[in-house]
Short mmCIF file of C-alpha atoms and ligand atoms in Angstrom, two decimals:
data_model
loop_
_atom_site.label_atom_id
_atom_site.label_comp_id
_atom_site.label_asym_id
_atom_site.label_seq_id
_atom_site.Cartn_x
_atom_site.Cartn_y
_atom_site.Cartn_z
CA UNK A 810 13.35 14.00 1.22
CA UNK A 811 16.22 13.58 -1.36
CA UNK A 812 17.28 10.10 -1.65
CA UNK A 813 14.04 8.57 -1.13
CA UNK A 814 13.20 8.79 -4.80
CA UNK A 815 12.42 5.42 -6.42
CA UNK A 816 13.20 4.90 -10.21
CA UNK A 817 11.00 2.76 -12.17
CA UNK A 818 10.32 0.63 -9.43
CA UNK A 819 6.51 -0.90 -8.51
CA UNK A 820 4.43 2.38 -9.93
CA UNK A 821 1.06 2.80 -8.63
CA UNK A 822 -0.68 3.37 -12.48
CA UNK A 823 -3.72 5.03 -12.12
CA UNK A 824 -6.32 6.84 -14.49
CA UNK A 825 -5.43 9.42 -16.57
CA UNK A 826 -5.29 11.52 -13.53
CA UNK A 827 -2.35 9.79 -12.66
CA UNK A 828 1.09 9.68 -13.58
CA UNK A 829 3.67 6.79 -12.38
CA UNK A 830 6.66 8.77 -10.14
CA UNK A 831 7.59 10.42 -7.14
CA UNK A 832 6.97 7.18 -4.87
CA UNK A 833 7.77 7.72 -1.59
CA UNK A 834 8.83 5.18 1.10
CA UNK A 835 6.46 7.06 2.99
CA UNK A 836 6.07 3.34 5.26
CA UNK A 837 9.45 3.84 6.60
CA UNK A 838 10.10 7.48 6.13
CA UNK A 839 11.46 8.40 10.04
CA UNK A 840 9.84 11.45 10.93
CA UNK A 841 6.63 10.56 8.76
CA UNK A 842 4.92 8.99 11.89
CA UNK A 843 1.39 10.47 11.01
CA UNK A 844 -0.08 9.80 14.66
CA UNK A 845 -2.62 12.37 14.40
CA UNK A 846 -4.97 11.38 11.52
CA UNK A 847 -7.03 7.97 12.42
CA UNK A 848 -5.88 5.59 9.89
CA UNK A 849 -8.45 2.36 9.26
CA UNK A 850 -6.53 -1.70 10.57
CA UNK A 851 -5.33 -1.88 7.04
CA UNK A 852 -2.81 0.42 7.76
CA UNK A 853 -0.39 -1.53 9.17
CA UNK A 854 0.02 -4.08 6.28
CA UNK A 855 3.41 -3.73 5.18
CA UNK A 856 2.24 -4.00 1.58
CA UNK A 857 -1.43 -2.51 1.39
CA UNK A 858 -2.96 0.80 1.70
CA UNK A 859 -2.90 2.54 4.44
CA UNK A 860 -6.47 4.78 4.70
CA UNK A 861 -6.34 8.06 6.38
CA UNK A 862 -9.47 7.95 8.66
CA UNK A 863 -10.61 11.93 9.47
CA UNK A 864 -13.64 13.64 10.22
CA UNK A 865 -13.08 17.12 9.21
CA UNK A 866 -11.49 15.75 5.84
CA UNK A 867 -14.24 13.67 4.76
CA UNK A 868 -16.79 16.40 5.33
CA UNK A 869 -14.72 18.73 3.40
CA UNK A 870 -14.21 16.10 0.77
CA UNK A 871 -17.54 15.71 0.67
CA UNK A 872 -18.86 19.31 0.84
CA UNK A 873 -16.54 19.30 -2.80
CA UNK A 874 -17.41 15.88 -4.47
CA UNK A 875 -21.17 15.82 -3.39
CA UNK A 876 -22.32 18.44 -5.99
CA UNK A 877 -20.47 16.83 -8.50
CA UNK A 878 -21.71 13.53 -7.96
CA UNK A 879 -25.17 15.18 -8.43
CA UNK A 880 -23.85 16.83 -11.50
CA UNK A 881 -23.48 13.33 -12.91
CA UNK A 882 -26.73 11.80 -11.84
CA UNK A 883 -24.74 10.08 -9.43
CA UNK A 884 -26.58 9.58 -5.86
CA UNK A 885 -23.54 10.64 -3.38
CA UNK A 886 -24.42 8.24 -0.54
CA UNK A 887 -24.35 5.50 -3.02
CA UNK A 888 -20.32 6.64 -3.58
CA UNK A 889 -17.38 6.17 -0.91
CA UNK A 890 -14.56 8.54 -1.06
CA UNK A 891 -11.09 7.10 0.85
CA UNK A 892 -8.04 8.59 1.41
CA UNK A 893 -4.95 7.03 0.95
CA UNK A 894 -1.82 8.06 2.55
CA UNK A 895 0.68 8.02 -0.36
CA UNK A 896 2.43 10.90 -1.90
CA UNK A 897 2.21 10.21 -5.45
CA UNK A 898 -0.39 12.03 -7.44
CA UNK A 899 -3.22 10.13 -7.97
CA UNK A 900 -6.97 8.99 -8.41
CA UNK A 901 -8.67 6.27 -9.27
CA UNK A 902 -12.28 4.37 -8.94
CA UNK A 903 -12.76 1.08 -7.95
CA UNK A 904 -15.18 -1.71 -6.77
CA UNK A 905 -17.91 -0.19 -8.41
CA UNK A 906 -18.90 3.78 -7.05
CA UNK A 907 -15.67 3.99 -4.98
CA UNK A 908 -13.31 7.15 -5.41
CA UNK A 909 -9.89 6.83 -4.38
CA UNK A 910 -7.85 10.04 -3.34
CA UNK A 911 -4.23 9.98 -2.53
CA UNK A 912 -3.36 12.19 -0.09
CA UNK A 913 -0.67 13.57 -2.87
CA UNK A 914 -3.28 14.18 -5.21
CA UNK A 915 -4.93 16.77 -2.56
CA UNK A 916 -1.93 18.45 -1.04
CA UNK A 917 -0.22 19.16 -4.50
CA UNK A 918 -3.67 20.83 -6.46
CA UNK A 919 -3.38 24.39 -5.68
CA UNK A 920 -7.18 24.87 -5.99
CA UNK A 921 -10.89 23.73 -4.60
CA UNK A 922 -11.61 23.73 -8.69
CA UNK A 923 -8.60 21.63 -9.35
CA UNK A 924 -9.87 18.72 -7.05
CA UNK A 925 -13.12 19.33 -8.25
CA UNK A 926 -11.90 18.27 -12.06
CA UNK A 927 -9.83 15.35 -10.20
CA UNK A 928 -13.41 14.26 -8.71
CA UNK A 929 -15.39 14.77 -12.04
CA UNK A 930 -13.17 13.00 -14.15
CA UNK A 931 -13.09 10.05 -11.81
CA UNK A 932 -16.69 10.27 -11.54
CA UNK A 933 -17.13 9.90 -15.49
CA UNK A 934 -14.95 6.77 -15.38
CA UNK A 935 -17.83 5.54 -13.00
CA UNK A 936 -20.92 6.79 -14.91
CA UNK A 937 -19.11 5.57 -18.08
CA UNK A 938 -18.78 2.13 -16.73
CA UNK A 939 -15.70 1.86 -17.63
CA UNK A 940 -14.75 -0.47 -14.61
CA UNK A 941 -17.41 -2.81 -15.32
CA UNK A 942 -15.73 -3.66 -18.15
CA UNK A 943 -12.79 -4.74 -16.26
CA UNK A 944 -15.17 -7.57 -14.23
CA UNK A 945 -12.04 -9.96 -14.90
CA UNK A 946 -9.41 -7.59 -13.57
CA UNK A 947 -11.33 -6.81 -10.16
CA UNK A 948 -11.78 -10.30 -9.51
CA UNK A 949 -8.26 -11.09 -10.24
CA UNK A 950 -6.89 -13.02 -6.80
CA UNK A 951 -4.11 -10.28 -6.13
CA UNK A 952 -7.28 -7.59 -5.95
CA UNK A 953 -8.69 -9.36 -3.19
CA UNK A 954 -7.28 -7.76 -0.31
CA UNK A 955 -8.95 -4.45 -1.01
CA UNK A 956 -11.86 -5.52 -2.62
CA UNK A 957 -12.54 -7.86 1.00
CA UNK A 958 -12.35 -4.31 2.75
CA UNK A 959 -14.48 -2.77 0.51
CA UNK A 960 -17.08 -5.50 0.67
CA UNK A 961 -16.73 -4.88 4.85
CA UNK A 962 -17.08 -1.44 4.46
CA UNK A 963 -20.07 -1.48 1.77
CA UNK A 964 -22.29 -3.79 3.62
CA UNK A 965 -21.37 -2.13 6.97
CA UNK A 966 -21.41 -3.36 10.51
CA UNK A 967 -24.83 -3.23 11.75
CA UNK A 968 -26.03 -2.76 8.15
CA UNK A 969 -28.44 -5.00 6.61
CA UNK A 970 -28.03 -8.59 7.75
CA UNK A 971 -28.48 -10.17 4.57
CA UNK A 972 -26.13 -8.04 3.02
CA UNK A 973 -22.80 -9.87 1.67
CA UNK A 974 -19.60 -9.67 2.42
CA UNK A 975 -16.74 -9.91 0.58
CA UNK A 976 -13.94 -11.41 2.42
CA UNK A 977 -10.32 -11.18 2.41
CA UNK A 978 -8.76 -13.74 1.52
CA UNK A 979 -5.25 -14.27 0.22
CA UNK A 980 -2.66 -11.55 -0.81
CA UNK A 981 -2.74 -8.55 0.72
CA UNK A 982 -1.88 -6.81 -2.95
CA UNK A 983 -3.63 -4.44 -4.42
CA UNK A 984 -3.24 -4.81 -8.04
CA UNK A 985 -4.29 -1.17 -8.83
CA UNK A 986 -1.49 -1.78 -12.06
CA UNK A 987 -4.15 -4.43 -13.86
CA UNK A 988 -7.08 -3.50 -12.53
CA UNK A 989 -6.85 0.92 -13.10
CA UNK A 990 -6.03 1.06 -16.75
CA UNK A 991 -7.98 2.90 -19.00
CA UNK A 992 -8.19 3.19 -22.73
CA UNK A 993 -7.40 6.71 -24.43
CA UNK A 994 -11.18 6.36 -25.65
CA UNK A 995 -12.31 5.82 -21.56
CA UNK A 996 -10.09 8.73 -20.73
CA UNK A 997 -10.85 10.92 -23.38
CA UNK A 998 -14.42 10.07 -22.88
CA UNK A 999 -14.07 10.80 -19.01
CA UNK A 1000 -11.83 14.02 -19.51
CA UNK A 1001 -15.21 15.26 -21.69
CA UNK A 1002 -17.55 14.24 -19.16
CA UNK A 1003 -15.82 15.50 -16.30
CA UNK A 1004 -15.60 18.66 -17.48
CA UNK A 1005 -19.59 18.76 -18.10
CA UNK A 1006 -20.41 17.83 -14.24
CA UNK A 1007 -18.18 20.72 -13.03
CA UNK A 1008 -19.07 23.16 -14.80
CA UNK A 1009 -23.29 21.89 -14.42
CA UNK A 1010 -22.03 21.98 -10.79
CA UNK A 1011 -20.96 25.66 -11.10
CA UNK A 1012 -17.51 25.28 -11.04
CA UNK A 1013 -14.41 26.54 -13.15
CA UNK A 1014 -13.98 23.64 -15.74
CA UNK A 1015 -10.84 25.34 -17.02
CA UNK A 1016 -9.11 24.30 -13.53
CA UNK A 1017 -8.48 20.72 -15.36
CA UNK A 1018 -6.39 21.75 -17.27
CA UNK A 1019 -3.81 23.52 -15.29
CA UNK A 1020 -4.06 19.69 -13.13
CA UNK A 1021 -3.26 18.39 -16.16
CA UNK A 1022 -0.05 20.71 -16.89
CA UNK A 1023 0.96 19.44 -12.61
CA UNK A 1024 0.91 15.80 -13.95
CA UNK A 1025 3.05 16.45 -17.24
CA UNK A 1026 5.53 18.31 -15.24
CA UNK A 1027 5.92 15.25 -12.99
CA UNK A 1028 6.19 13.30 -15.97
CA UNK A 1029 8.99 15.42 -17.29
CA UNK A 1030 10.49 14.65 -14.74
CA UNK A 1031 10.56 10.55 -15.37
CA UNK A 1032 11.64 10.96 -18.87
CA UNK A 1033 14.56 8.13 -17.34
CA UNK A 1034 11.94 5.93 -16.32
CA UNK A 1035 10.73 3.21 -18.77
CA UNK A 1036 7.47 1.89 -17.37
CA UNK A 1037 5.49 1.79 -21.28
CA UNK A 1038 2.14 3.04 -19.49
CA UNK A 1039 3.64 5.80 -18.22
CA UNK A 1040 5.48 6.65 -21.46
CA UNK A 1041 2.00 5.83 -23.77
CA UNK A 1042 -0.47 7.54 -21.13
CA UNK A 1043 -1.80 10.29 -23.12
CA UNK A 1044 -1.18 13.08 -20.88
CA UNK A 1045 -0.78 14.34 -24.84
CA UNK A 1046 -1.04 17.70 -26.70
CA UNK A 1047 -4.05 16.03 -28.47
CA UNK A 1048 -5.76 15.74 -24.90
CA UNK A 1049 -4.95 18.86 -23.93
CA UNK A 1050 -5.91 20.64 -26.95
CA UNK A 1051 -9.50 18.56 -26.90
CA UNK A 1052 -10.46 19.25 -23.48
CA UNK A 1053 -9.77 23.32 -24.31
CA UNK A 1054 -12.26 22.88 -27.00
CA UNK A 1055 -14.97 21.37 -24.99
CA UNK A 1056 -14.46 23.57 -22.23
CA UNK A 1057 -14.58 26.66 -24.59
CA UNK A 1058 -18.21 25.62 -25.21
CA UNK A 1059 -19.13 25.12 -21.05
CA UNK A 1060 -20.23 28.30 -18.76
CA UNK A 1061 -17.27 29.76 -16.98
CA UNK A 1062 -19.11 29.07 -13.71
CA UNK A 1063 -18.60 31.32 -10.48
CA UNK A 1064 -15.49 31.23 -8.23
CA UNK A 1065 -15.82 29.44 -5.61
CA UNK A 1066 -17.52 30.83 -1.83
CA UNK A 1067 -15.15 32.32 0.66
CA UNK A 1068 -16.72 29.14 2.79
CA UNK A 1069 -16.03 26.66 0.11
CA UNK A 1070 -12.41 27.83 0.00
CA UNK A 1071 -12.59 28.18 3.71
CA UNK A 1072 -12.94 24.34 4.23
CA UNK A 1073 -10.75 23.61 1.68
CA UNK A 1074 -7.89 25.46 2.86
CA UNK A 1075 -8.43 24.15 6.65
CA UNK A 1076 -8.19 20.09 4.71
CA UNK A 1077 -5.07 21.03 2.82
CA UNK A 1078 -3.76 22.64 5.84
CA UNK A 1079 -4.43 19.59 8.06
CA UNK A 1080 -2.92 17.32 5.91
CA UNK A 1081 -0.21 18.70 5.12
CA UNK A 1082 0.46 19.46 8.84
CA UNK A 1083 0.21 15.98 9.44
CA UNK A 1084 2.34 14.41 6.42
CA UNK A 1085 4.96 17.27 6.28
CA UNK A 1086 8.15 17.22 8.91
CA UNK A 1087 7.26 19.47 12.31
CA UNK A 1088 10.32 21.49 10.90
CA UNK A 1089 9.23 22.47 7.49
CA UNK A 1090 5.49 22.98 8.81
CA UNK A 1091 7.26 25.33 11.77
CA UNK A 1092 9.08 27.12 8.57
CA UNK A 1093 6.68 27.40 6.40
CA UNK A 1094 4.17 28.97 9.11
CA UNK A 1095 6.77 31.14 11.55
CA UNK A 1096 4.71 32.03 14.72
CA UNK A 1097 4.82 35.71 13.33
CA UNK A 1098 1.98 34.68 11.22
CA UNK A 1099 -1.27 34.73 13.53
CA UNK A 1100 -3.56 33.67 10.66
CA UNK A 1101 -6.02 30.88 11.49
CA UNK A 1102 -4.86 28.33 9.01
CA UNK A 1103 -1.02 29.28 10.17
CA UNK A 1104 -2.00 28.24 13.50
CA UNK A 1105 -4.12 25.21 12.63
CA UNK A 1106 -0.60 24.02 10.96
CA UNK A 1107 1.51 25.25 14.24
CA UNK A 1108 -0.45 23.51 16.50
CA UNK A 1109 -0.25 19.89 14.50
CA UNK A 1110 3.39 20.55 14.26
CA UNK A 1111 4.26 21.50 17.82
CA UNK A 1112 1.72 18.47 18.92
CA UNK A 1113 3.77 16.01 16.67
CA UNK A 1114 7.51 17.58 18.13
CA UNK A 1115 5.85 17.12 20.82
CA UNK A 1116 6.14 21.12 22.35
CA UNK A 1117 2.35 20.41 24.20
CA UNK A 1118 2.43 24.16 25.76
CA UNK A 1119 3.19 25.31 22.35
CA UNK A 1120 0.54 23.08 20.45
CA UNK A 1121 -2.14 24.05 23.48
CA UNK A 1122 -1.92 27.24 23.19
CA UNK A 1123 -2.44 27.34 19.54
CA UNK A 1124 -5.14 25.22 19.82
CA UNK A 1125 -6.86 26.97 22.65
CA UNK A 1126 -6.52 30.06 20.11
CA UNK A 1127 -8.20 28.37 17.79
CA UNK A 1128 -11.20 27.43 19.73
CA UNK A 1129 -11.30 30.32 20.89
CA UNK A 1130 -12.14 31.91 17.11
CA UNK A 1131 -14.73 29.21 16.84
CA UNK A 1132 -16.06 28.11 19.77
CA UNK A 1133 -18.32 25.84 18.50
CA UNK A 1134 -16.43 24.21 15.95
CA UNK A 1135 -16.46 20.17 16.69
CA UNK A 1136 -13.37 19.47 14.46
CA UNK A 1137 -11.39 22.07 16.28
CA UNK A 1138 -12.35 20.18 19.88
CA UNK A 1139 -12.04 16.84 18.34
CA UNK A 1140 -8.44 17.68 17.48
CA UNK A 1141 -7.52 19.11 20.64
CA UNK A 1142 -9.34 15.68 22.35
CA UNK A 1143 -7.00 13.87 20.19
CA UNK A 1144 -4.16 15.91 21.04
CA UNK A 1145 -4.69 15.27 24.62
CA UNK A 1146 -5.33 11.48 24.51
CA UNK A 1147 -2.59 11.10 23.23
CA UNK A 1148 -0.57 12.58 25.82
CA UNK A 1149 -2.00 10.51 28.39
CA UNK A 1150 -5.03 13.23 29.36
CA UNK A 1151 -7.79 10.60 28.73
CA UNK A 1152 -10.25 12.26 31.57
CA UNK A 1153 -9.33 15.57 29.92
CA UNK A 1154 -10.11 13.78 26.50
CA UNK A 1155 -13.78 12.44 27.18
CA UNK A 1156 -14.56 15.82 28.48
CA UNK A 1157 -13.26 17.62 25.15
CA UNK A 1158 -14.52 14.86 22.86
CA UNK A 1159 -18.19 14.56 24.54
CA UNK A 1160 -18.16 18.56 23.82
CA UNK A 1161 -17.41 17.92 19.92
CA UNK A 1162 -19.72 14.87 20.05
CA UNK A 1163 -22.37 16.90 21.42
CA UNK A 1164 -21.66 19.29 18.41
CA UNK A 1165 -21.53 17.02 16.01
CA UNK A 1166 -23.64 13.81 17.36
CA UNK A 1167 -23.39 12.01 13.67
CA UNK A 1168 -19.89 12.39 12.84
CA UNK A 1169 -18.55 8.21 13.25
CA UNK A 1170 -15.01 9.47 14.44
CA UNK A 1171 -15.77 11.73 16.71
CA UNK A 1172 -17.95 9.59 18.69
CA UNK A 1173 -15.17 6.50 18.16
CA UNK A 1174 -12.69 9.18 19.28
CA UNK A 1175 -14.71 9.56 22.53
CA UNK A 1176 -14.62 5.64 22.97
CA UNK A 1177 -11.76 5.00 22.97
CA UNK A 1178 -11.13 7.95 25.13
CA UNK A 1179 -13.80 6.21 27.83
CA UNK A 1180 -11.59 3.48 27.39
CA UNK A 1181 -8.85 4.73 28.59
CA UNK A 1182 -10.15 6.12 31.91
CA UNK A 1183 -10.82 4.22 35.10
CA UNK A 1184 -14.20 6.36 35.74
CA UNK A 1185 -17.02 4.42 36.93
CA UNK A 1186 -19.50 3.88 33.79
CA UNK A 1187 -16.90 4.49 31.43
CA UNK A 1188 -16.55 1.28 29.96
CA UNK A 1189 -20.45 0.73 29.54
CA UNK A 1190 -20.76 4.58 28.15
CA UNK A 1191 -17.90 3.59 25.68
CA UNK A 1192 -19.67 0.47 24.68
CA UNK A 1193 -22.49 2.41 23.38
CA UNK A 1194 -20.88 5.20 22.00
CA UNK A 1195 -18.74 2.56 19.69
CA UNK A 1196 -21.89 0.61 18.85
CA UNK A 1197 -23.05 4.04 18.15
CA UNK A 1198 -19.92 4.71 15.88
CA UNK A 1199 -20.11 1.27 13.73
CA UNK A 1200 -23.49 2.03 12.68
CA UNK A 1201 -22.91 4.69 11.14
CA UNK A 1202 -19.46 3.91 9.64
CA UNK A 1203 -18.81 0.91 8.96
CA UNK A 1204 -15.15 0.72 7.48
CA UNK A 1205 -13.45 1.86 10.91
CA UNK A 1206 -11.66 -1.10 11.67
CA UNK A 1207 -10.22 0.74 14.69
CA UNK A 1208 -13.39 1.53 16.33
CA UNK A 1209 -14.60 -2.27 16.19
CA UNK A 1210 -11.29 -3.06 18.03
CA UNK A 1211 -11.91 -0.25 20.78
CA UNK A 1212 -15.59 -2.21 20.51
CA UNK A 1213 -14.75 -6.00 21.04
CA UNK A 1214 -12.35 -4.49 24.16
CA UNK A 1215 -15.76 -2.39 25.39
CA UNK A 1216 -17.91 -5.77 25.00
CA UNK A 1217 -14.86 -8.34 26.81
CA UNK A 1218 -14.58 -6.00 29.53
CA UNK A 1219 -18.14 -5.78 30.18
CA UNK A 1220 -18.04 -9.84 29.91
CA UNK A 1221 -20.21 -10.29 26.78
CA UNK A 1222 -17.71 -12.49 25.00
CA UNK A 1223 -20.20 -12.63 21.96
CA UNK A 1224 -20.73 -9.02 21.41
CA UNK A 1225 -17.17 -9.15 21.42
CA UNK A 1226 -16.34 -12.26 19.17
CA UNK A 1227 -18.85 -10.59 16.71
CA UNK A 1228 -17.11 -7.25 16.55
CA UNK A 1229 -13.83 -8.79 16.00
CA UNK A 1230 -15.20 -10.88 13.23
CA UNK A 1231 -16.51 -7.45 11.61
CA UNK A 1232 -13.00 -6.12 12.13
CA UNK A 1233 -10.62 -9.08 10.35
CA UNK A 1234 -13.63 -8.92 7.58
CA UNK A 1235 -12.61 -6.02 6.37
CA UNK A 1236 -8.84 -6.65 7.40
CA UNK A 1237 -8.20 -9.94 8.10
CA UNK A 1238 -8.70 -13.57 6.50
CA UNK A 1239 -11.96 -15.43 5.72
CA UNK A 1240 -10.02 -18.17 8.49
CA UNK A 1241 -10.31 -15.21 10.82
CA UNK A 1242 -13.70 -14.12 9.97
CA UNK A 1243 -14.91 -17.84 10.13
CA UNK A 1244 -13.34 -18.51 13.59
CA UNK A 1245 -14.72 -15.62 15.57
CA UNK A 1246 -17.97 -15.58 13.61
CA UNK A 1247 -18.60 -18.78 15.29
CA UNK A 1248 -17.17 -17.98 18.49
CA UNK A 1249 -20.18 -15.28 18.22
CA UNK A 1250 -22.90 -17.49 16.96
CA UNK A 1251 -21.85 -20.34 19.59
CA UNK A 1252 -22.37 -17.36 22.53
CA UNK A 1253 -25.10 -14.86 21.39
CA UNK A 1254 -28.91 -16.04 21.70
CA UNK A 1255 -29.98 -17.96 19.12
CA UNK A 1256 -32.25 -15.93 16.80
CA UNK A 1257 -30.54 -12.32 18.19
CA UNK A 1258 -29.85 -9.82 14.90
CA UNK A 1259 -25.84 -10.60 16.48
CA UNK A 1260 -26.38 -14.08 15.91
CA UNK A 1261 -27.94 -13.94 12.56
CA UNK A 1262 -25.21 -11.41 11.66
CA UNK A 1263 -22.87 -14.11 12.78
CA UNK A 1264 -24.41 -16.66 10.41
CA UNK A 1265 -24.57 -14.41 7.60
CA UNK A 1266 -20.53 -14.09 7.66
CA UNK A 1267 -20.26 -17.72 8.64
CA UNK A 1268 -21.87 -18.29 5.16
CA UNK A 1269 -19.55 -15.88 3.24
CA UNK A 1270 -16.42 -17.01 5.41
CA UNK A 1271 -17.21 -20.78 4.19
CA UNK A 1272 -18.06 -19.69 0.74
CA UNK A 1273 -14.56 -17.79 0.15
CA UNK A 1274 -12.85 -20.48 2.07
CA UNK A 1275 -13.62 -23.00 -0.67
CA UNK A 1276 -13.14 -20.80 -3.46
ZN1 ZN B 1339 -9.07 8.55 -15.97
#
């Protein structure tokens, strides 16, 4: 990866949490070609965020922030947690009760109670209110782009109809720069707080501060660099030395449970499978090592070569240790669709759906499966497994796709206008929104919940239009 290093170019400043360097070109970075994970549309803008869709790793990520959240008085299903694919260590909040995660962040902590201290302190930013201070900066016309998604993804597909959406409109930027920072006083204030919640949640508060010794290393490492924030960011002695006080004073809390670490180590092993070269996965787990995680990473890697006998047999070993595991049979589904074994695929995915009948991806991963078989049925049993999938998750801009295809092919050209409207809200232009939005409310019966959805973002698409 030498060479790829940018200098003091277009840092991604987040909270404290954060510290400007190590920016990959991960866009363009050959070999990088992270098929496996389901990424949301926004992906594929050049210049925005790309969102690492995954149902195993938002469970996980979940099973760790949840009790935090709690902790803080925070009700969890009122916070989203998202992924972003970037390798730079960082965290931030945004748009209200949303936690950002970069995929960096979680492959470089070494420990569940490390990410738990990442999650706090972001969380204490949130209870703090620190971003509602920043009203200006989140409405600032560069932010728009993610805050359009967020809007999508917050009032959700099928969700409420009278709930608002925020449109995209304008630059796809995301001006995390302006918008993400804090005050020493907000950080110092969060770095107290955050603390509290994890060790009221049981955890090893103390695990902070060896995050915080990862991030000054990184920044020792940009002493060439001359972005001020980075240089000013108090990633100080004085921090260090007041969060040791305060955590003096907390309960050391229990180590975490074999299962807690279990799930952990499966998400770090995933993604890093997924982000890391084939090679260096293949080297740093040598087949000599029958361990499950070892294989977990083996069969990712041989998948992504692509060696398919190799990555089937590890992941038929896999299953095998836990039969009934719908992540494990979701992954080998997606393995298999995306060799071209769609029948194969609907079989493995209805298995994990059947396991796991709420998870959102799985059941979009069996859609678009059913879409890409010629069985009778298929096309009508995908249609309501993806109207299925948008209910419950409403930020997979993906599965609305596979869902407008579902609805043309089955001739309702309304269903389908109104899913693709749902899709370009959350990653396309209030132009886009408007025209299929009416395309939707021209076709469905008047009255219908589709056609008053329709209205509903032919009212928002008009509004941001004239703003
Ligand atoms: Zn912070």
């Amino acid at each position: 990866m030498t060479g790829l290093l940018r200098t003091g170019a277009a840092f991604v400043l987040g909270c404290v949490l954060s510290v400007a360097g190590l920016n990959f070109a991960s866009l363009s970075l050959p070999g990088l070609d992270v098929t496996g994970l389901n990424f949301a549309g926004p992906a594929v803008a050049a210049d925005g965020p790309i969102f690492i869709r995954d149902a195993e790793i938002e469970s996980t990520l979940r099973r760790v922030a949840d009790p935090i959240l709690r902790a803080a008085g925070v009700t969890p299903a009122t916070t989203d947690l998202y992924l972003i694919r970037d390798q730079e260590m960082n965290a931030f909040v945004a748009n209200g009760q949303n936690i950002f995660l970069h995929t960096g962040m979680i492959t470089r902590l070494a420990t569940i109670d490390q990410l738990r201290g990442v999650i706090a302190h972001e969380t204490a930013h949130i209870v703090g209110g620190h971003l509602a201070r920043r009203g200006q900066a989140m409405t600032g016309g560069r932010n728009i782009m993610l805050l359009g998604m967020l809007g999508a993804a917050a009032a959700g597909v099928a969700g409420a109809p009278d709930a608002s959406v925020a449109i995209a409109a304008g630059s796809q930027q995301v001006a995390t720069r302006d918008m993400l920072a804090f005050t020493r006083g907000e950080e110092a204030a969060a770095d107290q707080a955050g603390v509290r919640y994890v060790a009221a949640a049981g955890g090893d508060a103390s695990a902070v501060l060896d995050v915080l010794r990862t991030l000054r290393g990184q920044q020792a490492l940009l002493s060439g660099q001359t972005d001020p924030y980075a240089q000013t960011h108090p990633l100080s002695s004085e921090r260090i030395t007041m969060l040791r006080e305060k955590i003096a004073t907390l309960p050391r809390g229990e180590p975490p449970s074999a299962e807690e670490v279990y799930w952990y180590d499966r998400m770090v092993t995933k993604l890093d499978a997924f982000l890391d070269r084939p090679s260096q996965t293949l080297r740093d787990h040598p087949p000599s090592d029958q361990s499950e995680m070892a294989r977990l990473a083996r069969a990712i890697a041989y998948h992504r070569q692509p060696d398919l006998a190799r990555a089937g047999h590890e992941m038929d070993a896999l299953i095998a240790m836990r039969p009934d595991d719908p992540f494990y049979i979701e992954l080998k589904g997606q393995f298999l669709l995306e060799i071209g074994k769609a029948g194969e695929a609907v079989a493995t995915y209805r298995r994990a759906a059947e396991l796991a009948p709420k998870e959102a991806l799985i059941l979009s991963g069996l859609g678009r499966a059913l879409l890409n078989t010629e069985a009778p049925g298929a096309t009508e049993e995908a249609r309501d497994v993806l109207v299925r999938s948008t209910r419950l998750d409403g930020r997979n801009s993906d599965a609305l796709r596979d869902l407008a295809l579902a609805e043309a092919r089955l001739g309702n050209e309304g269903e389908a206008a109104l899913a693709t409207a749902e899709r370009f809200a959350m990653t396309g232009t209030a132009r886009d929104v408007l025209r299929n939005a009416t395309r939707a409310a021209d076709l469905l019966p008047v009255g219908s919940p589709g056609w008053r959805r329709a209205q509903d973002m032919i009212t928002i698409a008009r509004r941001a239009l004239r703003r």
